């Protein structure tokens, strides 16, 4: 009898120990491959005692893995770096809509998913990145490129450099333009961009900036943080590239500059959902939002956060007007935009 009680006590102790261990674990699938994020992970663990296990991949790889794993997936938190991909994952049922007053108070309505049937939210934007123009200061003036629409001007014939139209950052930009201009005008605009290209789309955003600095391109489209990295680089050759180009935050006199988001969600089959919510709430805190701004040159998504990044302030003069369309609408336009780009030969 005593032996049975001992076994029972031991079993209860093991179960309790296992539960406690699970309570202190968080499994993250992340498309954020930025060394500066490591500080946030370590600070979260230090504050909560929750150990983080992380799998790194790109957005598409993470979504494919979640679909393949199904209910057996160990993922608790999903971090993606594009609004359209966040929307796609939501539609595919890969996220668990959550209710968090802290997140709802911190993140503006236009930077998160529309409310789900249960009143929860499937994903939240956690940092912002502007899609801006850089230009050759010798060949062009700032007013030549102060709106996205002006990229269609014949004066840019043979001057435009841009990465693939199928890249998520461009799909999101064109999805936003579709909201502002309508599908027909956006397609006409996209065709003019193809006509104005200096070369076939290739490389990443930093390559486009370097192309302008070298004289290969007259104007290019890039996410703002790529330019900020060059501006803050310890390498003189990087800073020289940044100094050779001008930067414009487009459409300040109309709807504002297009803003994409990196965001987070709780995985549909999360085993540690409470910890997952805690982590997303931490990412919306002033401390984490400052890491986004100072570590990776992104703008905070949370409202009322002050930060001190000299490159971001130098690019904008301190402030700029950003578009306010629901970021979820950008994702909803993704399929029609891809079809549009295929028709005009923007690949």
Tab-separated table of C-alpha atoms in Angstrom:
chain	number	residue	atom	x	y	z
A	1	UNK	CA	0.000	0.000	0.000
A	2	UNK	CA	2.786	2.380	0.893
A	3	UNK	CA	4.581	1.417	-2.317
A	4	UNK	CA	1.454	2.264	-4.364
A	5	UNK	CA	1.119	5.594	-2.605
A	6	UNK	CA	4.760	6.333	-3.315
A	7	UNK	CA	4.248	5.569	-7.021
A	8	UNK	CA	1.135	7.752	-7.075
A	9	UNK	CA	2.952	10.627	-5.378
A	10	UNK	CA	5.869	10.267	-7.767
A	11	UNK	CA	3.523	10.277	-10.768
A	12	UNK	CA	1.768	13.413	-9.502
A	13	UNK	CA	5.104	15.106	-8.922
A	14	UNK	CA	6.293	14.226	-12.437
A	15	UNK	CA	3.036	15.528	-13.939
A	16	UNK	CA	3.296	18.765	-11.980
A	17	UNK	CA	6.950	19.164	-12.952
A	18	UNK	CA	6.118	18.576	-16.628
A	19	UNK	CA	3.288	21.125	-16.464
A	20	UNK	CA	5.577	23.678	-14.839
A	21	UNK	CA	8.193	23.068	-17.524
A	22	UNK	CA	5.597	23.583	-20.249
A	23	UNK	CA	4.471	26.779	-18.541
A	24	UNK	CA	7.990	28.153	-18.952
A	25	UNK	CA	8.397	27.445	-22.679
A	26	UNK	CA	7.505	29.376	-25.817
A	27	UNK	CA	8.058	28.095	-29.358
A	28	UNK	CA	8.402	30.804	-32.008
A	29	UNK	CA	8.463	30.514	-35.799
A	30	UNK	CA	10.071	33.752	-36.964
A	31	UNK	CA	10.714	35.440	-40.302
A	32	UNK	CA	12.580	38.219	-38.485
A	33	UNK	CA	16.281	37.519	-39.047
A	34	UNK	CA	17.672	40.573	-37.309
A	35	UNK	CA	20.482	40.211	-34.745
A	36	UNK	CA	19.097	43.180	-32.800
A	37	UNK	CA	15.991	41.113	-31.931
A	38	UNK	CA	18.085	38.845	-29.731
A	39	UNK	CA	17.998	41.507	-27.008
A	40	UNK	CA	14.210	41.354	-26.921
A	41	UNK	CA	14.157	37.586	-26.601
A	42	UNK	CA	16.651	37.595	-23.745
A	43	UNK	CA	14.873	40.440	-21.939
A	44	UNK	CA	11.534	38.629	-22.182
A	45	UNK	CA	13.036	35.455	-20.763
A	46	UNK	CA	14.768	37.385	-17.993
A	47	UNK	CA	11.529	39.128	-17.001
A	48	UNK	CA	9.248	36.088	-17.177
A	49	UNK	CA	11.437	32.998	-16.827
A	50	UNK	CA	9.887	31.691	-20.064
A	51	UNK	CA	12.439	29.938	-22.276
A	52	UNK	CA	12.201	30.719	-25.984
A	53	UNK	CA	12.791	28.104	-28.664
A	54	UNK	CA	12.974	29.652	-32.133
A	55	UNK	CA	12.777	28.378	-35.697
A	56	UNK	CA	13.884	30.868	-38.370
A	57	UNK	CA	12.594	30.785	-41.953
A	58	UNK	CA	11.065	33.192	-44.461
A	59	UNK	CA	7.353	34.007	-44.489
A	60	UNK	CA	6.490	31.469	-47.198
A	61	UNK	CA	8.492	28.709	-45.518
A	62	UNK	CA	6.800	29.296	-42.173
A	63	UNK	CA	3.305	29.176	-43.655
A	64	UNK	CA	4.126	25.991	-45.590
A	65	UNK	CA	5.494	24.368	-42.413
A	66	UNK	CA	2.404	25.298	-40.386
A	67	UNK	CA	0.139	23.772	-43.016
A	68	UNK	CA	2.204	20.587	-43.159
A	69	UNK	CA	2.360	20.196	-39.361
A	70	UNK	CA	-1.325	20.856	-38.758
A	71	UNK	CA	-2.508	20.193	-35.198
A	72	UNK	CA	0.868	18.574	-34.380
A	73	UNK	CA	2.701	21.869	-34.811
A	74	UNK	CA	4.714	22.933	-31.753
A	75	UNK	CA	4.527	26.609	-32.773
A	76	UNK	CA	3.079	29.068	-30.262
A	77	UNK	CA	3.955	32.437	-31.834
A	78	UNK	CA	4.307	33.333	-35.507
A	79	UNK	CA	6.306	36.423	-36.539
A	80	UNK	CA	6.019	37.513	-40.184
A	81	UNK	CA	7.366	40.555	-42.010
A	82	UNK	CA	4.621	41.459	-44.485
A	83	UNK	CA	0.959	42.443	-44.182
A	84	UNK	CA	-0.158	40.358	-47.152
A	85	UNK	CA	1.414	37.219	-45.683
A	86	UNK	CA	-0.209	37.888	-42.314
A	87	UNK	CA	-3.566	38.213	-44.037
A	88	UNK	CA	-2.971	35.027	-46.053
A	89	UNK	CA	-2.178	33.027	-42.922
A	90	UNK	CA	-5.297	34.397	-41.242
A	91	UNK	CA	-7.476	33.354	-44.191
A	92	UNK	CA	-5.870	29.906	-44.200
A	93	UNK	CA	-6.835	29.459	-40.548
A	94	UNK	CA	-3.278	29.283	-39.232
A	95	UNK	CA	-3.771	31.819	-36.437
A	96	UNK	CA	-5.719	31.769	-33.176
A	97	UNK	CA	-7.706	35.014	-32.726
A	98	UNK	CA	-6.999	36.421	-29.272
A	99	UNK	CA	-8.408	39.053	-26.961
A	100	UNK	CA	-5.920	41.372	-25.301
A	101	UNK	CA	-6.860	44.806	-24.045
A	102	UNK	CA	-3.191	45.745	-23.881
A	103	UNK	CA	-2.640	44.960	-27.567
A	104	UNK	CA	-5.926	46.537	-28.615
A	105	UNK	CA	-5.069	49.740	-26.758
A	106	UNK	CA	-1.510	49.863	-28.114
A	107	UNK	CA	-1.880	48.906	-31.792
A	108	UNK	CA	-4.067	51.117	-34.047
A	109	UNK	CA	-7.064	49.467	-35.688
A	110	UNK	CA	-5.668	49.910	-39.206
A	111	UNK	CA	-2.498	47.982	-38.267
A	112	UNK	CA	-4.172	44.760	-37.194
A	113	UNK	CA	-6.581	42.118	-38.467
A	114	UNK	CA	-10.284	42.765	-38.581
A	115	UNK	CA	-12.174	41.331	-35.580
A	116	UNK	CA	-12.878	37.615	-35.864
A	117	UNK	CA	-16.251	36.001	-35.209
A	118	UNK	CA	-15.331	35.486	-31.543
A	119	UNK	CA	-14.375	39.144	-31.182
A	120	UNK	CA	-10.683	38.302	-31.053
A	121	UNK	CA	-7.925	39.517	-33.363
A	122	UNK	CA	-5.916	37.101	-35.519
A	123	UNK	CA	-2.742	39.207	-35.821
A	124	UNK	CA	-1.230	42.535	-34.831
A	125	UNK	CA	1.268	44.750	-36.632
A	126	UNK	CA	4.214	45.276	-34.291
A	127	UNK	CA	6.544	47.482	-36.323
A	128	UNK	CA	6.189	49.637	-39.439
A	129	UNK	CA	8.377	50.098	-42.504
A	130	UNK	CA	7.821	52.838	-45.090
A	131	UNK	CA	8.075	52.110	-48.841
A	132	UNK	CA	10.033	55.139	-50.033
A	133	UNK	CA	11.831	56.427	-53.120
A	134	UNK	CA	15.542	57.147	-53.425
A	135	UNK	CA	16.807	59.209	-56.342
A	136	UNK	CA	19.943	60.487	-58.048
A	137	UNK	CA	20.353	64.011	-56.680
A	138	UNK	CA	22.290	65.077	-59.792
A	139	UNK	CA	19.685	63.940	-62.327
A	140	UNK	CA	16.438	64.604	-60.479
A	141	UNK	CA	14.824	66.841	-57.883
A	142	UNK	CA	12.788	65.843	-54.875
A	143	UNK	CA	9.613	67.121	-56.497
A	144	UNK	CA	10.151	64.731	-59.415
A	145	UNK	CA	9.448	61.758	-57.150
A	146	UNK	CA	7.142	63.098	-54.451
A	147	UNK	CA	4.331	60.663	-55.307
A	148	UNK	CA	4.176	57.030	-56.365
A	149	UNK	CA	2.141	58.068	-59.394
A	150	UNK	CA	5.064	60.128	-60.744
A	151	UNK	CA	7.142	56.988	-61.261
A	152	UNK	CA	5.006	56.488	-64.380
A	153	UNK	CA	6.264	59.769	-65.907
A	154	UNK	CA	8.091	59.225	-69.234
A	155	UNK	CA	10.965	61.365	-67.866
A	156	UNK	CA	12.019	58.230	-65.939
A	157	UNK	CA	12.365	56.144	-69.111
A	158	UNK	CA	15.361	53.849	-68.546
A	159	UNK	CA	15.854	55.133	-65.000
A	160	UNK	CA	13.729	53.033	-62.627
A	161	UNK	CA	15.200	50.191	-60.563
A	162	UNK	CA	13.086	47.916	-58.402
A	163	UNK	CA	13.111	44.389	-57.021
A	164	UNK	CA	10.745	41.707	-58.324
A	165	UNK	CA	7.101	42.631	-58.605
A	166	UNK	CA	6.251	39.304	-56.976
A	167	UNK	CA	8.170	40.144	-53.819
A	168	UNK	CA	5.794	40.642	-50.862
A	169	UNK	CA	6.980	44.216	-50.252
A	170	UNK	CA	5.983	45.233	-53.781
A	171	UNK	CA	2.785	43.201	-53.761
A	172	UNK	CA	1.764	45.078	-50.624
A	173	UNK	CA	2.667	48.440	-52.159
A	174	UNK	CA	0.623	47.710	-55.275
A	175	UNK	CA	-2.185	46.372	-53.091
A	176	UNK	CA	-2.252	49.729	-51.320
A	177	UNK	CA	-2.194	51.633	-54.617
A	178	UNK	CA	-5.173	49.532	-55.744
A	179	UNK	CA	-7.088	50.795	-52.705
A	180	UNK	CA	-6.179	54.402	-53.494
A	181	UNK	CA	-6.426	54.474	-57.307
A	182	UNK	CA	-8.626	51.513	-58.184
A	183	UNK	CA	-7.567	48.394	-60.157
A	184	UNK	CA	-7.664	49.906	-63.669
A	185	UNK	CA	-5.547	52.981	-62.909
A	186	UNK	CA	-3.115	50.894	-60.859
A	187	UNK	CA	-2.611	48.473	-63.750
A	188	UNK	CA	-1.940	51.347	-66.153
A	189	UNK	CA	0.530	52.769	-63.643
A	190	UNK	CA	2.276	49.407	-63.242
A	191	UNK	CA	2.631	49.069	-67.030
A	192	UNK	CA	4.326	52.485	-67.135
A	193	UNK	CA	6.754	51.351	-64.447
A	194	UNK	CA	7.771	48.421	-66.625
A	195	UNK	CA	8.307	50.827	-69.545
A	196	UNK	CA	10.534	53.024	-67.363
A	197	UNK	CA	12.806	50.306	-65.977
A	198	UNK	CA	16.570	50.699	-66.307
A	199	UNK	CA	16.952	46.909	-66.106
A	200	UNK	CA	14.907	43.824	-65.306
A	201	UNK	CA	13.945	43.601	-61.625
A	202	UNK	CA	16.628	41.880	-59.575
A	203	UNK	CA	18.253	41.907	-56.148
A	204	UNK	CA	16.995	43.267	-52.867
A	205	UNK	CA	16.223	46.794	-51.744
A	206	UNK	CA	19.825	47.574	-50.823
A	207	UNK	CA	20.854	46.659	-54.385
A	208	UNK	CA	18.387	49.231	-55.715
A	209	UNK	CA	19.897	51.941	-53.503
A	210	UNK	CA	23.402	51.017	-54.630
A	211	UNK	CA	22.190	51.126	-58.225
A	212	UNK	CA	21.130	54.751	-57.796
A	213	UNK	CA	24.412	55.660	-56.088
A	214	UNK	CA	26.442	54.072	-58.907
A	215	UNK	CA	24.483	55.850	-61.651
A	216	UNK	CA	22.932	52.672	-63.071
A	217	UNK	CA	19.519	53.874	-61.893
A	218	UNK	CA	17.996	57.301	-61.543
A	219	UNK	CA	15.280	56.372	-59.066
A	220	UNK	CA	14.441	53.281	-57.027
A	221	UNK	CA	11.889	51.950	-54.542
A	222	UNK	CA	13.012	50.616	-51.162
A	223	UNK	CA	11.898	49.963	-47.623
A	224	UNK	CA	13.117	52.769	-45.405
A	225	UNK	CA	15.151	50.625	-43.021
A	226	UNK	CA	17.526	49.491	-45.771
A	227	UNK	CA	18.594	53.085	-46.324
A	228	UNK	CA	18.790	53.701	-42.572
A	229	UNK	CA	21.161	50.746	-42.236
A	230	UNK	CA	23.510	52.269	-44.792
A	231	UNK	CA	23.308	55.640	-43.060
A	232	UNK	CA	24.211	54.107	-39.694
A	233	UNK	CA	26.779	51.630	-40.996
A	234	UNK	CA	30.290	51.513	-39.543
A	235	UNK	CA	31.617	51.053	-43.089
A	236	UNK	CA	32.579	54.307	-44.863
A	237	UNK	CA	31.627	52.826	-48.242
A	238	UNK	CA	28.054	52.203	-47.021
A	239	UNK	CA	27.684	55.726	-45.694
A	240	UNK	CA	29.064	57.047	-49.000
A	241	UNK	CA	26.263	55.233	-50.846
A	242	UNK	CA	23.656	56.793	-48.563
A	243	UNK	CA	25.116	60.261	-49.044
A	244	UNK	CA	24.859	60.021	-52.839
A	245	UNK	CA	21.103	59.503	-52.915
A	246	UNK	CA	18.121	61.596	-51.956
A	247	UNK	CA	15.096	60.099	-50.236
A	248	UNK	CA	11.416	60.965	-50.531
A	249	UNK	CA	8.464	59.825	-48.449
A	250	UNK	CA	5.843	59.917	-51.218
A	251	UNK	CA	2.319	61.332	-51.292
A	252	UNK	CA	2.643	63.762	-48.413
A	253	UNK	CA	0.081	66.031	-50.096
A	254	UNK	CA	-2.434	63.215	-50.621
A	255	UNK	CA	-2.983	59.941	-48.777
A	256	UNK	CA	0.503	59.540	-47.289
A	257	UNK	CA	3.398	57.111	-47.653
A	258	UNK	CA	2.644	53.400	-47.879
A	259	UNK	CA	3.433	51.577	-44.641
A	260	UNK	CA	3.900	47.832	-44.411
A	261	UNK	CA	4.144	45.977	-41.109
A	262	UNK	CA	5.987	43.164	-39.458
A	263	UNK	CA	3.561	41.472	-37.136
A	264	UNK	CA	2.799	38.618	-34.819
A	265	UNK	CA	0.086	36.103	-34.039
A	266	UNK	CA	-0.663	33.148	-31.825
A	267	UNK	CA	-0.501	29.875	-33.768
A	268	UNK	CA	-3.817	28.076	-34.243
A	269	UNK	CA	-2.640	24.976	-32.337
A	270	UNK	CA	-0.459	26.721	-29.747
A	271	UNK	CA	0.250	24.555	-26.702
A	272	UNK	CA	1.429	27.578	-24.694
A	273	UNK	CA	-1.133	30.160	-25.774
A	274	UNK	CA	-1.028	32.164	-22.523
A	275	UNK	CA	2.728	32.598	-22.873
A	276	UNK	CA	2.240	33.492	-26.519
A	277	UNK	CA	-0.117	36.339	-25.627
A	278	UNK	CA	2.328	37.556	-22.977
A	279	UNK	CA	5.083	37.651	-25.590
A	280	UNK	CA	3.013	39.618	-28.116
A	281	UNK	CA	2.037	42.045	-25.361
A	282	UNK	CA	5.720	42.451	-24.513
A	283	UNK	CA	6.493	43.234	-28.178
A	284	UNK	CA	3.956	46.070	-28.000
A	285	UNK	CA	5.603	47.536	-24.889
A	286	UNK	CA	7.649	50.767	-25.103
A	287	UNK	CA	10.869	48.842	-24.383
A	288	UNK	CA	10.391	46.391	-27.262
A	289	UNK	CA	9.072	49.078	-29.604
A	290	UNK	CA	12.275	51.008	-28.993
A	291	UNK	CA	14.273	47.914	-29.915
A	292	UNK	CA	12.414	47.778	-33.237
A	293	UNK	CA	13.203	51.433	-33.873
A	294	UNK	CA	16.794	51.603	-32.681
A	295	UNK	CA	17.854	48.047	-33.461
A	296	UNK	CA	16.372	47.516	-36.931
A	297	UNK	CA	15.411	51.058	-37.973
A	298	UNK	CA	11.668	50.362	-38.070
A	299	UNK	CA	8.944	52.675	-36.850
A	300	UNK	CA	7.017	51.649	-33.741
A	301	UNK	CA	3.525	50.350	-34.404
A	302	UNK	CA	2.310	51.070	-30.880
A	303	UNK	CA	0.799	54.460	-30.262
A	304	UNK	CA	2.583	57.136	-28.250
A	305	UNK	CA	6.042	55.536	-28.217
A	306	UNK	CA	9.012	57.901	-28.256
A	307	UNK	CA	12.292	56.744	-29.787
A	308	UNK	CA	15.623	58.229	-30.757
A	309	UNK	CA	16.980	56.949	-34.079
A	310	UNK	CA	19.106	59.599	-35.843
A	311	UNK	CA	18.787	57.997	-39.285
A	312	UNK	CA	14.992	57.846	-39.196
A	313	UNK	CA	14.794	61.433	-38.017
A	314	UNK	CA	17.275	62.584	-40.672
A	315	UNK	CA	15.237	60.927	-43.433
A	316	UNK	CA	11.961	62.552	-42.440
A	317	UNK	CA	12.898	65.717	-40.592
A	318	UNK	CA	11.137	64.270	-37.571
A	319	UNK	CA	7.691	63.376	-38.914
A	320	UNK	CA	5.783	62.395	-42.036
A	321	UNK	CA	2.263	61.526	-43.161
A	322	UNK	CA	1.549	57.810	-43.514
A	323	UNK	CA	-1.430	56.183	-45.169
A	324	UNK	CA	-4.284	55.069	-42.928
A	325	UNK	CA	-6.005	52.405	-45.010
A	326	UNK	CA	-6.600	49.114	-43.143
A	327	UNK	CA	-3.468	47.040	-43.637
A	328	UNK	CA	-5.696	43.955	-43.996
A	329	UNK	CA	-7.077	45.425	-47.233
A	330	UNK	CA	-3.580	45.294	-48.694
A	331	UNK	CA	-3.539	41.535	-48.188
A	332	UNK	CA	-6.988	41.112	-49.680
A	333	UNK	CA	-5.742	42.696	-52.918
A	334	UNK	CA	-2.737	40.382	-53.238
A	335	UNK	CA	-4.155	37.885	-55.746
A	336	UNK	CA	-5.588	40.506	-58.107
A	337	UNK	CA	-2.328	42.474	-57.890
A	338	UNK	CA	-0.228	39.432	-58.822
A	339	UNK	CA	-2.485	38.782	-61.804
A	340	UNK	CA	-2.185	42.443	-62.780
A	341	UNK	CA	1.602	42.350	-62.632
A	342	UNK	CA	1.669	39.178	-64.723
A	343	UNK	CA	-0.408	40.910	-67.403
A	344	UNK	CA	1.937	43.907	-67.639
A	345	UNK	CA	5.118	41.822	-67.476
A	346	UNK	CA	6.316	43.082	-64.080
A	347	UNK	CA	8.115	40.010	-62.758
